[in-house]
């Protein structure tokens, strides 16, 4: 999964220092320090509107920080060029996507383009793409138009594209929104398997219980970082109550905010 890239040594895949950003005058992400090492599985939680998606976009270099810095695989995030090394599964279906009358297998094959010699996709590239579809369990959807997928199937398509591209880091923004409970369990099992195979995962997720169960580390955000560390310690800490500004109920089988 680590691909053929070796240039960045063993440094962190993500490194943010004092990262601050606001759409208008007041910041929605403030003084955030975050470091993600290779092999980690980091879950970002926080109340609605707490800056989680914005933070991901800053880390990916899609917004320019007002102050502080964000580095992706050792490069300033804004200038990072080797996009195939980082798979991003965004929350919403983009307008571009809606206009794309292409199939699942074509989307996944696009992950191979940076690897294809002289811009030519080979039989080996196609096999990589098929393998990625098999890994995420949607081989049967290969010829389906991406505009005709459920939310969960779409997420898997973009994960497959990242795998086909040999991404080292997978960034997901609320991948289980609108996905039924059974499929959510299957989805987290899939992520567990990918992490076991060496992929690094950074995930924004509203289901705190799922993050505590699956991630190796939890970051709790409400504009600023309220907690960064071990999931079990997080479940027992008062950071959750402070960040959500409410008493969070801990019930068997989950955490209710
Ligand atoms: N493009 C934008 N222009 C102006 N304000 C924005 C924009 N995107 C987000 N915001 C505001 O920034 C704040 C943080 O939003 P963000 O989407 O990062 O939060 P979030 O934690 O991901 O929320 P949710 O859990 O509801 O998806 C919110 O107050 C939101 O209304």
PDB file of C-alpha atoms in Angstrom, residues 113-221:
ATOM      1  CA  UNK A 113      -3.465   7.696 -14.053  1.00  0.00           C
ATOM      2  CA  UNK A 114      -0.487   9.147 -12.143  1.00  0.00           C
ATOM      3  CA  UNK A 115       1.138   5.692 -12.248  1.00  0.00           C
ATOM      4  CA  UNK A 116       0.412   4.958 -15.910  1.00  0.00           C
ATOM      5  CA  UNK A 117       3.564   5.239 -17.989  1.00  0.00           C
ATOM      6  CA  UNK A 118       3.348   7.840 -20.776  1.00  0.00           C
ATOM      7  CA  UNK A 119      -0.312   8.378 -19.899  1.00  0.00           C
ATOM      8  CA  UNK A 120      -1.240   4.884 -21.096  1.00  0.00           C
ATOM      9  CA  UNK A 121      -3.309   2.653 -18.900  1.00  0.00           C
ATOM     10  CA  UNK A 122      -2.053  -0.908 -19.080  1.00  0.00           C
ATOM     11  CA  UNK A 123      -3.591  -4.293 -18.295  1.00  0.00           C
ATOM     12  CA  UNK A 124      -1.703  -4.164 -14.983  1.00  0.00           C
ATOM     13  CA  UNK A 125      -3.368  -0.821 -14.142  1.00  0.00           C
ATOM     14  CA  UNK A 126      -6.774  -2.330 -14.898  1.00  0.00           C
ATOM     15  CA  UNK A 127      -5.957  -5.270 -12.642  1.00  0.00           C
ATOM     16  CA  UNK A 128      -4.973  -2.839  -9.837  1.00  0.00           C
ATOM     17  CA  UNK A 129      -8.346  -1.134 -10.248  1.00  0.00           C
ATOM     18  CA  UNK A 130     -10.237  -4.469 -10.220  1.00  0.00           C
ATOM     19  CA  UNK A 131      -8.338  -5.544  -7.120  1.00  0.00           C
ATOM     20  CA  UNK A 132      -9.297  -2.278  -5.380  1.00  0.00           C
ATOM     21  CA  UNK A 133     -12.963  -2.842  -6.277  1.00  0.00           C
ATOM     22  CA  UNK A 134     -12.740  -6.367  -4.855  1.00  0.00           C
ATOM     23  CA  UNK A 135     -11.138  -5.062  -1.636  1.00  0.00           C
ATOM     24  CA  UNK A 136     -13.983  -2.648  -0.961  1.00  0.00           C
ATOM     25  CA  UNK A 137     -16.603  -5.202  -2.040  1.00  0.00           C
ATOM     26  CA  UNK A 138     -18.198  -3.419  -4.992  1.00  0.00           C
ATOM     27  CA  UNK A 139     -16.883  -5.420  -7.926  1.00  0.00           C
ATOM     28  CA  UNK A 140     -20.500  -6.079  -8.948  1.00  0.00           C
ATOM     29  CA  UNK A 141     -21.029  -2.324  -9.398  1.00  0.00           C
ATOM     30  CA  UNK A 142     -18.107  -1.851 -11.802  1.00  0.00           C
ATOM     31  CA  UNK A 143     -20.276  -0.877 -14.765  1.00  0.00           C
ATOM     32  CA  UNK A 144     -22.768   1.228 -12.797  1.00  0.00           C
ATOM     33  CA  UNK A 145     -22.754   4.997 -13.405  1.00  0.00           C
ATOM     34  CA  UNK A 146     -21.460   6.830 -10.336  1.00  0.00           C
ATOM     35  CA  UNK A 147     -24.508   9.045 -10.442  1.00  0.00           C
ATOM     36  CA  UNK A 148     -26.623   5.953  -9.705  1.00  0.00           C
ATOM     37  CA  UNK A 149     -25.037   4.871  -6.419  1.00  0.00           C
ATOM     38  CA  UNK A 150     -26.141   4.979  -2.797  1.00  0.00           C
ATOM     39  CA  UNK A 151     -24.097   7.127  -0.397  1.00  0.00           C
ATOM     40  CA  UNK A 152     -22.279   4.091   0.975  1.00  0.00           C
ATOM     41  CA  UNK A 153     -21.505   2.725  -2.500  1.00  0.00           C
ATOM     42  CA  UNK A 154     -20.159   6.117  -3.529  1.00  0.00           C
ATOM     43  CA  UNK A 155     -17.846   6.205  -0.475  1.00  0.00           C
ATOM     44  CA  UNK A 156     -16.533   2.766  -1.366  1.00  0.00           C
ATOM     45  CA  UNK A 157     -15.932   3.837  -4.963  1.00  0.00           C
ATOM     46  CA  UNK A 158     -13.718   6.705  -3.801  1.00  0.00           C
ATOM     47  CA  UNK A 159     -11.917   4.477  -1.325  1.00  0.00           C
ATOM     48  CA  UNK A 160     -11.272   2.021  -4.174  1.00  0.00           C
ATOM     49  CA  UNK A 161      -9.920   4.867  -6.289  1.00  0.00           C
ATOM     50  CA  UNK A 162      -7.544   5.789  -3.444  1.00  0.00           C
ATOM     51  CA  UNK A 163      -6.425   2.164  -3.108  1.00  0.00           C
ATOM     52  CA  UNK A 164      -5.927   1.830  -6.873  1.00  0.00           C
ATOM     53  CA  UNK A 165      -3.755   4.946  -6.684  1.00  0.00           C
ATOM     54  CA  UNK A 166      -1.743   3.402  -3.829  1.00  0.00           C
ATOM     55  CA  UNK A 167      -2.685   6.240  -1.485  1.00  0.00           C
ATOM     56  CA  UNK A 168      -0.800   6.277   1.790  1.00  0.00           C
ATOM     57  CA  UNK A 169      -3.344   8.389   3.636  1.00  0.00           C
ATOM     58  CA  UNK A 170      -7.120   8.131   3.424  1.00  0.00           C
ATOM     59  CA  UNK A 171      -9.111  11.155   4.594  1.00  0.00           C
ATOM     60  CA  UNK A 172     -12.852  10.684   5.043  1.00  0.00           C
ATOM     61  CA  UNK A 173     -15.478  13.268   5.944  1.00  0.00           C
ATOM     62  CA  UNK A 174     -18.525  11.718   7.650  1.00  0.00           C
ATOM     63  CA  UNK A 175     -18.541   8.636   5.425  1.00  0.00           C
ATOM     64  CA  UNK A 176     -21.493   7.015   7.176  1.00  0.00           C
ATOM     65  CA  UNK A 177     -24.035   9.829   6.876  1.00  0.00           C
ATOM     66  CA  UNK A 178     -27.241   8.380   5.458  1.00  0.00           C
ATOM     67  CA  UNK A 179     -25.917   4.822   5.570  1.00  0.00           C
ATOM     68  CA  UNK A 180     -28.020   2.174   7.351  1.00  0.00           C
ATOM     69  CA  UNK A 181     -26.762   0.655  10.617  1.00  0.00           C
ATOM     70  CA  UNK A 182     -25.780  -2.712   9.148  1.00  0.00           C
ATOM     71  CA  UNK A 183     -23.808  -1.066   6.340  1.00  0.00           C
ATOM     72  CA  UNK A 184     -22.148   1.233   8.890  1.00  0.00           C
ATOM     73  CA  UNK A 185     -20.789  -1.807  10.748  1.00  0.00           C
ATOM     74  CA  UNK A 186     -19.551  -3.303   7.488  1.00  0.00           C
ATOM     75  CA  UNK A 187     -17.970   0.017   6.580  1.00  0.00           C
ATOM     76  CA  UNK A 188     -16.007   0.223   9.838  1.00  0.00           C
ATOM     77  CA  UNK A 189     -14.913  -3.396   9.358  1.00  0.00           C
ATOM     78  CA  UNK A 190     -13.602  -2.396   5.927  1.00  0.00           C
ATOM     79  CA  UNK A 191     -11.633   0.520   7.406  1.00  0.00           C
ATOM     80  CA  UNK A 192     -10.231  -1.739  10.155  1.00  0.00           C
ATOM     81  CA  UNK A 193      -8.972  -4.105   7.454  1.00  0.00           C
ATOM     82  CA  UNK A 194      -7.358  -1.300   5.456  1.00  0.00           C
ATOM     83  CA  UNK A 195      -5.601   0.034   8.558  1.00  0.00           C
ATOM     84  CA  UNK A 196      -4.405  -3.505   9.364  1.00  0.00           C
ATOM     85  CA  UNK A 197      -2.940  -3.580   5.842  1.00  0.00           C
ATOM     86  CA  UNK A 198      -0.928  -0.436   6.569  1.00  0.00           C
ATOM     87  CA  UNK A 199      -3.142   2.426   5.399  1.00  0.00           C
ATOM     88  CA  UNK A 200      -3.258   5.570   7.548  1.00  0.00           C
ATOM     89  CA  UNK A 201      -6.781   6.872   8.122  1.00  0.00           C
ATOM     90  CA  UNK A 202      -8.010  10.309   9.191  1.00  0.00           C
ATOM     91  CA  UNK A 203     -11.751  10.317   9.621  1.00  0.00           C
ATOM     92  CA  UNK A 204     -14.383  12.860  10.637  1.00  0.00           C
ATOM     93  CA  UNK A 205     -17.307  10.982  12.125  1.00  0.00           C
ATOM     94  CA  UNK A 206     -20.410  11.989  14.096  1.00  0.00           C
ATOM     95  CA  UNK A 207     -20.803   8.520  15.638  1.00  0.00           C
ATOM     96  CA  UNK A 208     -18.580   8.954  18.692  1.00  0.00           C
ATOM     97  CA  UNK A 209     -19.123   5.362  19.814  1.00  0.00           C
ATOM     98  CA  UNK A 210     -17.869   4.019  16.481  1.00  0.00           C
ATOM     99  CA  UNK A 211     -14.777   6.220  16.653  1.00  0.00           C
ATOM    100  CA  UNK A 212     -14.012   5.099  20.198  1.00  0.00           C
ATOM    101  CA  UNK A 213     -14.467   1.470  19.172  1.00  0.00           C
ATOM    102  CA  UNK A 214     -12.431   1.550  15.975  1.00  0.00           C
ATOM    103  CA  UNK A 215      -9.935   4.427  15.903  1.00  0.00           C
ATOM    104  CA  UNK A 216      -6.528   4.258  17.547  1.00  0.00           C
ATOM    105  CA  UNK A 217      -6.762   7.912  18.526  1.00  0.00           C
ATOM    106  CA  UNK A 218      -9.516  10.486  19.011  1.00  0.00           C
ATOM    107  CA  UNK A 219      -9.327  14.212  18.374  1.00  0.00           C
ATOM    108  CA  UNK A 220     -12.262  16.171  19.774  1.00  0.00           C
ATOM    109  CA  UNK A 221     -12.712  19.536  18.128  1.00  0.00           C
TER     110      UNK A 221
END
